[in-house]
Amino acid sequence: ARAQGKTAAAHLAHLVIHGVLHACGHDHERPEQAALMERIEVALLARFGIADPWRG
């Protein structure tokens, strides 16, 4: 988290959301799957006031 300029809480939230999306059947093997998963992650993190982790 520190190397990416994120708080530990923000990084953990991202990891949890990412894992839950996988558990719900999402994947990121193909570019369109990755783009969808990223959009969902960003939207969910924003609900908790956490910045987009992909736009450092």
PDB file of N, CA, C and O in Angstrom, chain B, residues numbered from 101:
ATOM      1  N   ALA B 101       0.830  -1.188   0.000  1.00  0.00           N
ATOM      2  CA  ALA B 101       0.000   0.000   0.000  1.00  0.00           C
ATOM      3  C   ALA B 101       0.878   1.256   0.000  1.00  0.00           C
ATOM      4  O   ALA B 101       0.642   2.196  -0.760  1.00  0.00           O
ATOM      5  N   ARG B 102       1.871   1.252   0.847  1.00  0.00           N
ATOM      6  CA  ARG B 102       2.731   2.435   0.970  1.00  0.00           C
ATOM      7  C   ARG B 102       3.443   2.735  -0.351  1.00  0.00           C
ATOM      8  O   ARG B 102       3.544   3.894  -0.753  1.00  0.00           O
ATOM      9  N   ALA B 103       3.933   1.697  -1.021  1.00  0.00           N
ATOM     10  CA  ALA B 103       4.645   1.888  -2.286  1.00  0.00           C
ATOM     11  C   ALA B 103       3.740   2.465  -3.367  1.00  0.00           C
ATOM     12  O   ALA B 103       4.211   3.127  -4.292  1.00  0.00           O
ATOM     13  N   GLN B 104       2.443   2.212  -3.246  1.00  0.00           N
ATOM     14  CA  GLN B 104       1.472   2.722  -4.215  1.00  0.00           C
ATOM     15  C   GLN B 104       0.824   4.021  -3.754  1.00  0.00           C
ATOM     16  O   GLN B 104      -0.062   4.547  -4.428  1.00  0.00           O
ATOM     17  N   GLY B 105       1.257   4.538  -2.615  1.00  0.00           N
ATOM     18  CA  GLY B 105       0.724   5.796  -2.105  1.00  0.00           C
ATOM     19  C   GLY B 105      -0.696   5.685  -1.581  1.00  0.00           C
ATOM     20  O   GLY B 105      -1.455   6.654  -1.621  1.00  0.00           O
ATOM     21  N   LYS B 106      -1.060   4.502  -1.087  1.00  0.00           N
ATOM     22  CA  LYS B 106      -2.410   4.271  -0.559  1.00  0.00           C
ATOM     23  C   LYS B 106      -2.326   4.011   0.939  1.00  0.00           C
ATOM     24  O   LYS B 106      -1.290   3.595   1.456  1.00  0.00           O
ATOM     25  N   THR B 107      -3.428   4.263   1.620  1.00  0.00           N
ATOM     26  CA  THR B 107      -3.488   3.859   3.022  1.00  0.00           C
ATOM     27  C   THR B 107      -3.695   2.349   3.065  1.00  0.00           C
ATOM     28  O   THR B 107      -4.173   1.746   2.105  1.00  0.00           O
ATOM     29  N   ALA B 108      -3.332   1.760   4.179  1.00  0.00           N
ATOM     30  CA  ALA B 108      -3.545   0.321   4.342  1.00  0.00           C
ATOM     31  C   ALA B 108      -5.033  -0.008   4.260  1.00  0.00           C
ATOM     32  O   ALA B 108      -5.410  -1.034   3.693  1.00  0.00           O
ATOM     33  N   ALA B 109      -5.872   0.847   4.818  1.00  0.00           N
ATOM     34  CA  ALA B 109      -7.319   0.607   4.793  1.00  0.00           C
ATOM     35  C   ALA B 109      -7.862   0.643   3.366  1.00  0.00           C
ATOM     36  O   ALA B 109      -8.694  -0.186   3.001  1.00  0.00           O
ATOM     37  N   ALA B 110      -7.400   1.593   2.561  1.00  0.00           N
ATOM     38  CA  ALA B 110      -7.856   1.685   1.170  1.00  0.00           C
ATOM     39  C   ALA B 110      -7.394   0.470   0.374  1.00  0.00           C
ATOM     40  O   ALA B 110      -8.147  -0.070  -0.436  1.00  0.00           O
ATOM     41  N   HIS B 111      -6.177   0.050   0.602  1.00  0.00           N
ATOM     42  CA  HIS B 111      -5.647  -1.116  -0.106  1.00  0.00           C
ATOM     43  C   HIS B 111      -6.414  -2.376   0.296  1.00  0.00           C
ATOM     44  O   HIS B 111      -6.771  -3.189  -0.557  1.00  0.00           O
ATOM     45  N   LEU B 112      -6.662  -2.530   1.579  1.00  0.00           N
ATOM     46  CA  LEU B 112      -7.412  -3.692   2.057  1.00  0.00           C
ATOM     47  C   LEU B 112      -8.826  -3.698   1.482  1.00  0.00           C
ATOM     48  O   LEU B 112      -9.324  -4.745   1.069  1.00  0.00           O
ATOM     49  N   ALA B 113      -9.470  -2.542   1.455  1.00  0.00           N
ATOM     50  CA  ALA B 113     -10.820  -2.457   0.887  1.00  0.00           C
ATOM     51  C   ALA B 113     -10.806  -2.880  -0.574  1.00  0.00           C
ATOM     52  O   ALA B 113     -11.701  -3.597  -1.023  1.00  0.00           O
ATOM     53  N   HIS B 114      -9.804  -2.443  -1.310  1.00  0.00           N
ATOM     54  CA  HIS B 114      -9.696  -2.825  -2.720  1.00  0.00           C
ATOM     55  C   HIS B 114      -9.515  -4.336  -2.853  1.00  0.00           C
ATOM     56  O   HIS B 114     -10.160  -4.962  -3.695  1.00  0.00           O
ATOM     57  N   LEU B 115      -8.657  -4.919  -2.044  1.00  0.00           N
ATOM     58  CA  LEU B 115      -8.433  -6.362  -2.097  1.00  0.00           C
ATOM     59  C   LEU B 115      -9.700  -7.139  -1.761  1.00  0.00           C
ATOM     60  O   LEU B 115     -10.010  -8.139  -2.408  1.00  0.00           O
ATOM     61  N   VAL B 116     -10.427  -6.683  -0.753  1.00  0.00           N
ATOM     62  CA  VAL B 116     -11.669  -7.364  -0.362  1.00  0.00           C
ATOM     63  C   VAL B 116     -12.691  -7.280  -1.492  1.00  0.00           C
ATOM     64  O   VAL B 116     -13.302  -8.285  -1.853  1.00  0.00           O
ATOM     65  N   ILE B 117     -12.877  -6.094  -2.047  1.00  0.00           N
ATOM     66  CA  ILE B 117     -13.843  -5.928  -3.141  1.00  0.00           C
ATOM     67  C   ILE B 117     -13.424  -6.772  -4.338  1.00  0.00           C
ATOM     68  O   ILE B 117     -14.267  -7.413  -4.966  1.00  0.00           O
ATOM     69  N   HIS B 118     -12.158  -6.779  -4.656  1.00  0.00           N
ATOM     70  CA  HIS B 118     -11.656  -7.577  -5.774  1.00  0.00           C
ATOM     71  C   HIS B 118     -11.960  -9.064  -5.543  1.00  0.00           C
ATOM     72  O   HIS B 118     -12.426  -9.757  -6.446  1.00  0.00           O
ATOM     73  N   GLY B 119     -11.694  -9.533  -4.348  1.00  0.00           N
ATOM     74  CA  GLY B 119     -11.957 -10.931  -4.017  1.00  0.00           C
ATOM     75  C   GLY B 119     -13.432 -11.279  -4.062  1.00  0.00           C
ATOM     76  O   GLY B 119     -13.808 -12.347  -4.546  1.00  0.00           O
ATOM     77  N   VAL B 120     -14.270 -10.383  -3.559  1.00  0.00           N
ATOM     78  CA  VAL B 120     -15.718 -10.621  -3.587  1.00  0.00           C
ATOM     79  C   VAL B 120     -16.208 -10.680  -5.031  1.00  0.00           C
ATOM     80  O   VAL B 120     -17.055 -11.510  -5.361  1.00  0.00           O
ATOM     81  N   LEU B 121     -15.693  -9.821  -5.882  1.00  0.00           N
ATOM     82  CA  LEU B 121     -16.087  -9.863  -7.293  1.00  0.00           C
ATOM     83  C   LEU B 121     -15.704 -11.201  -7.923  1.00  0.00           C
ATOM     84  O   LEU B 121     -16.475 -11.762  -8.702  1.00  0.00           O
ATOM     85  N   HIS B 122     -14.528 -11.710  -7.595  1.00  0.00           N
ATOM     86  CA  HIS B 122     -14.147 -13.039  -8.084  1.00  0.00           C
ATOM     87  C   HIS B 122     -15.108 -14.094  -7.547  1.00  0.00           C
ATOM     88  O   HIS B 122     -15.539 -14.976  -8.291  1.00  0.00           O
ATOM     89  N   ALA B 123     -15.444 -14.012  -6.275  1.00  0.00           N
ATOM     90  CA  ALA B 123     -16.365 -14.983  -5.674  1.00  0.00           C
ATOM     91  C   ALA B 123     -17.745 -14.929  -6.325  1.00  0.00           C
ATOM     92  O   ALA B 123     -18.478 -15.918  -6.329  1.00  0.00           O
ATOM     93  N   CYS B 124     -18.088 -13.774  -6.872  1.00  0.00           N
ATOM     94  CA  CYS B 124     -19.381 -13.604  -7.555  1.00  0.00           C
ATOM     95  C   CYS B 124     -19.302 -13.991  -9.032  1.00  0.00           C
ATOM     96  O   CYS B 124     -20.284 -13.857  -9.762  1.00  0.00           O
ATOM     97  N   GLY B 125     -18.146 -14.467  -9.470  1.00  0.00           N
ATOM     98  CA  GLY B 125     -18.014 -14.951 -10.834  1.00  0.00           C
ATOM     99  C   GLY B 125     -17.317 -14.030 -11.811  1.00  0.00           C
ATOM    100  O   GLY B 125     -17.161 -14.379 -12.982  1.00  0.00           O
ATOM    101  N   HIS B 126     -16.895 -12.864 -11.359  1.00  0.00           N
ATOM    102  CA  HIS B 126     -16.186 -11.944 -12.255  1.00  0.00           C
ATOM    103  C   HIS B 126     -14.747 -12.412 -12.440  1.00  0.00           C
ATOM    104  O   HIS B 126     -14.181 -13.089 -11.581  1.00  0.00           O
ATOM    105  N   ASP B 127     -14.176 -12.041 -13.568  1.00  0.00           N
ATOM    106  CA  ASP B 127     -12.791 -12.401 -13.855  1.00  0.00           C
ATOM    107  C   ASP B 127     -12.150 -11.273 -14.654  1.00  0.00           C
ATOM    108  O   ASP B 127     -12.821 -10.314 -15.035  1.00  0.00           O
ATOM    109  N   HIS B 128     -10.856 -11.392 -14.904  1.00  0.00           N
ATOM    110  CA  HIS B 128     -10.164 -10.353 -15.664  1.00  0.00           C
ATOM    111  C   HIS B 128      -9.149 -10.958 -16.624  1.00  0.00           C
ATOM    112  O   HIS B 128      -8.086 -10.389 -16.872  1.00  0.00           O
ATOM    113  N   GLU B 129      -9.501 -12.125 -17.159  1.00  0.00           N
ATOM    114  CA  GLU B 129      -8.606 -12.776 -18.115  1.00  0.00           C
ATOM    115  C   GLU B 129      -8.645 -12.101 -19.485  1.00  0.00           C
ATOM    116  O   GLU B 129      -7.622 -12.025 -20.165  1.00  0.00           O
ATOM    117  N   ARG B 130      -9.802 -11.616 -19.890  1.00  0.00           N
ATOM    118  CA  ARG B 130      -9.926 -10.918 -21.172  1.00  0.00           C
ATOM    119  C   ARG B 130     -10.043  -9.418 -20.903  1.00  0.00           C
ATOM    120  O   ARG B 130     -10.538  -9.018 -19.849  1.00  0.00           O
ATOM    121  N   PRO B 131      -9.595  -8.585 -21.842  1.00  0.00           N
ATOM    122  CA  PRO B 131      -9.623  -7.131 -21.633  1.00  0.00           C
ATOM    123  C   PRO B 131     -11.002  -6.587 -21.263  1.00  0.00           C
ATOM    124  O   PRO B 131     -11.107  -5.719 -20.396  1.00  0.00           O
ATOM    125  N   GLU B 132     -12.053  -7.080 -21.902  1.00  0.00           N
ATOM    126  CA  GLU B 132     -13.392  -6.568 -21.583  1.00  0.00           C
ATOM    127  C   GLU B 132     -13.830  -6.977 -20.179  1.00  0.00           C
ATOM    128  O   GLU B 132     -14.543  -6.229 -19.509  1.00  0.00           O
ATOM    129  N   GLN B 133     -13.409  -8.155 -19.732  1.00  0.00           N
ATOM    130  CA  GLN B 133     -13.708  -8.582 -18.363  1.00  0.00           C
ATOM    131  C   GLN B 133     -12.957  -7.701 -17.372  1.00  0.00           C
ATOM    132  O   GLN B 133     -13.513  -7.280 -16.357  1.00  0.00           O
ATOM    133  N   ALA B 134     -11.703  -7.428 -17.671  1.00  0.00           N
ATOM    134  CA  ALA B 134     -10.883  -6.592 -16.788  1.00  0.00           C
ATOM    135  C   ALA B 134     -11.463  -5.190 -16.682  1.00  0.00           C
ATOM    136  O   ALA B 134     -11.504  -4.608 -15.599  1.00  0.00           O
ATOM    137  N   ALA B 135     -11.913  -4.648 -17.814  1.00  0.00           N
ATOM    138  CA  ALA B 135     -12.485  -3.297 -17.810  1.00  0.00           C
ATOM    139  C   ALA B 135     -13.753  -3.246 -16.974  1.00  0.00           C
ATOM    140  O   ALA B 135     -13.960  -2.297 -16.218  1.00  0.00           O
ATOM    141  N   LEU B 136     -14.605  -4.260 -17.103  1.00  0.00           N
ATOM    142  CA  LEU B 136     -15.838  -4.303 -16.314  1.00  0.00           C
ATOM    143  C   LEU B 136     -15.518  -4.422 -14.829  1.00  0.00           C
ATOM    144  O   LEU B 136     -16.091  -3.709 -14.006  1.00  0.00           O
ATOM    145  N   MET B 137     -14.608  -5.318 -14.494  1.00  0.00           N
ATOM    146  CA  MET B 137     -14.257  -5.515 -13.090  1.00  0.00           C
ATOM    147  C   MET B 137     -13.681  -4.232 -12.502  1.00  0.00           C
ATOM    148  O   MET B 137     -13.994  -3.872 -11.367  1.00  0.00           O
ATOM    149  N   GLU B 138     -12.849  -3.547 -13.264  1.00  0.00           N
ATOM    150  CA  GLU B 138     -12.262  -2.288 -12.794  1.00  0.00           C
ATOM    151  C   GLU B 138     -13.346  -1.238 -12.547  1.00  0.00           C
ATOM    152  O   GLU B 138     -13.314  -0.540 -11.533  1.00  0.00           O
ATOM    153  N   ARG B 139     -14.297  -1.125 -13.463  1.00  0.00           N
ATOM    154  CA  ARG B 139     -15.385  -0.148 -13.289  1.00  0.00           C
ATOM    155  C   ARG B 139     -16.191  -0.446 -12.028  1.00  0.00           C
ATOM    156  O   ARG B 139     -16.551   0.469 -11.287  1.00  0.00           O
ATOM    157  N   ILE B 140     -16.473  -1.713 -11.787  1.00  0.00           N
ATOM    158  CA  ILE B 140     -17.235  -2.087 -10.593  1.00  0.00           C
ATOM    159  C   ILE B 140     -16.425  -1.773  -9.339  1.00  0.00           C
ATOM    160  O   ILE B 140     -16.956  -1.214  -8.379  1.00  0.00           O
ATOM    161  N   GLU B 141     -15.143  -2.130  -9.343  1.00  0.00           N
ATOM    162  CA  GLU B 141     -14.281  -1.847  -8.191  1.00  0.00           C
ATOM    163  C   GLU B 141     -14.255  -0.355  -7.874  1.00  0.00           C
ATOM    164  O   GLU B 141     -14.418   0.045  -6.722  1.00  0.00           O
ATOM    165  N   VAL B 142     -14.052   0.455  -8.892  1.00  0.00           N
ATOM    166  CA  VAL B 142     -13.966   1.907  -8.703  1.00  0.00           C
ATOM    167  C   VAL B 142     -15.276   2.448  -8.137  1.00  0.00           C
ATOM    168  O   VAL B 142     -15.267   3.278  -7.229  1.00  0.00           O
ATOM    169  N   ALA B 143     -16.401   1.978  -8.674  1.00  0.00           N
ATOM    170  CA  ALA B 143     -17.710   2.452  -8.201  1.00  0.00           C
ATOM    171  C   ALA B 143     -17.944   2.062  -6.748  1.00  0.00           C
ATOM    172  O   ALA B 143     -18.417   2.874  -5.953  1.00  0.00           O
ATOM    173  N   LEU B 144     -17.615   0.826  -6.401  1.00  0.00           N
ATOM    174  CA  LEU B 144     -17.827   0.383  -5.018  1.00  0.00           C
ATOM    175  C   LEU B 144     -16.888   1.099  -4.053  1.00  0.00           C
ATOM    176  O   LEU B 144     -17.310   1.507  -2.971  1.00  0.00           O
ATOM    177  N   LEU B 145     -15.639   1.256  -4.425  1.00  0.00           N
ATOM    178  CA  LEU B 145     -14.701   1.969  -3.559  1.00  0.00           C
ATOM    179  C   LEU B 145     -15.144   3.412  -3.345  1.00  0.00           C
ATOM    180  O   LEU B 145     -15.011   3.945  -2.243  1.00  0.00           O
ATOM    181  N   ALA B 146     -15.668   4.045  -4.388  1.00  0.00           N
ATOM    182  CA  ALA B 146     -16.133   5.434  -4.275  1.00  0.00           C
ATOM    183  C   ALA B 146     -17.243   5.557  -3.241  1.00  0.00           C
ATOM    184  O   ALA B 146     -17.345   6.580  -2.564  1.00  0.00           O
ATOM    185  N   ARG B 147     -18.073   4.532  -3.110  1.00  0.00           N
ATOM    186  CA  ARG B 147     -19.146   4.562  -2.102  1.00  0.00           C
ATOM    187  C   ARG B 147     -18.584   4.663  -0.685  1.00  0.00           C
ATOM    188  O   ARG B 147     -19.270   5.115   0.232  1.00  0.00           O
ATOM    189  N   PHE B 148     -17.336   4.239  -0.516  1.00  0.00           N
ATOM    190  CA  PHE B 148     -16.684   4.305   0.789  1.00  0.00           C
ATOM    191  C   PHE B 148     -15.706   5.473   0.866  1.00  0.00           C
ATOM    192  O   PHE B 148     -14.930   5.576   1.816  1.00  0.00           O
ATOM    193  N   GLY B 149     -15.745   6.347  -0.130  1.00  0.00           N
ATOM    194  CA  GLY B 149     -14.869   7.509  -0.129  1.00  0.00           C
ATOM    195  C   GLY B 149     -13.425   7.193  -0.451  1.00  0.00           C
ATOM    196  O   GLY B 149     -12.520   7.934  -0.067  1.00  0.00           O
ATOM    197  N   ILE B 150     -13.205   6.089  -1.161  1.00  0.00           N
ATOM    198  CA  ILE B 150     -11.844   5.671  -1.501  1.00  0.00           C
ATOM    199  C   ILE B 150     -11.592   5.986  -2.971  1.00  0.00           C
ATOM    200  O   ILE B 150     -12.397   5.650  -3.840  1.00  0.00           O
ATOM    201  N   ALA B 151     -10.475   6.630  -3.230  1.00  0.00           N
ATOM    202  CA  ALA B 151     -10.128   7.052  -4.590  1.00  0.00           C
ATOM    203  C   ALA B 151      -9.885   5.856  -5.500  1.00  0.00           C
ATOM    204  O   ALA B 151      -9.606   4.746  -5.046  1.00  0.00           O
ATOM    205  N   ASP B 152      -9.997   6.112  -6.778  1.00  0.00           N
ATOM    206  CA  ASP B 152      -9.754   5.112  -7.815  1.00  0.00           C
ATOM    207  C   ASP B 152      -8.333   4.559  -7.664  1.00  0.00           C
ATOM    208  O   ASP B 152      -7.370   5.308  -7.830  1.00  0.00           O
ATOM    209  N   PRO B 153      -8.181   3.278  -7.356  1.00  0.00           N
ATOM    210  CA  PRO B 153      -6.847   2.717  -7.140  1.00  0.00           C
ATOM    211  C   PRO B 153      -6.040   2.568  -8.424  1.00  0.00           C
ATOM    212  O   PRO B 153      -4.825   2.374  -8.373  1.00  0.00           O
ATOM    213  N   TRP B 154      -6.700   2.657  -9.565  1.00  0.00           N
ATOM    214  CA  TRP B 154      -6.021   2.488 -10.851  1.00  0.00           C
ATOM    215  C   TRP B 154      -5.466   3.803 -11.375  1.00  0.00           C
ATOM    216  O   TRP B 154      -4.691   3.807 -12.331  1.00  0.00           O
ATOM    217  N   ARG B 155      -5.847   4.910 -10.767  1.00  0.00           N
ATOM    218  CA  ARG B 155      -5.371   6.229 -11.206  1.00  0.00           C
ATOM    219  C   ARG B 155      -4.518   6.830 -10.098  1.00  0.00           C
ATOM    220  O   ARG B 155      -4.956   7.721  -9.369  1.00  0.00           O
ATOM    221  N   GLY B 156      -3.299   6.329  -9.985  1.00  0.00           N
ATOM    222  CA  GLY B 156      -2.421   6.684  -8.898  1.00  0.00           C
ATOM    223  C   GLY B 156      -2.112   8.102  -8.766  1.00  0.00           C
ATOM    224  O   GLY B 156      -1.369   8.491  -7.864  1.00  0.00           O
TER     225      GLY B 156
END
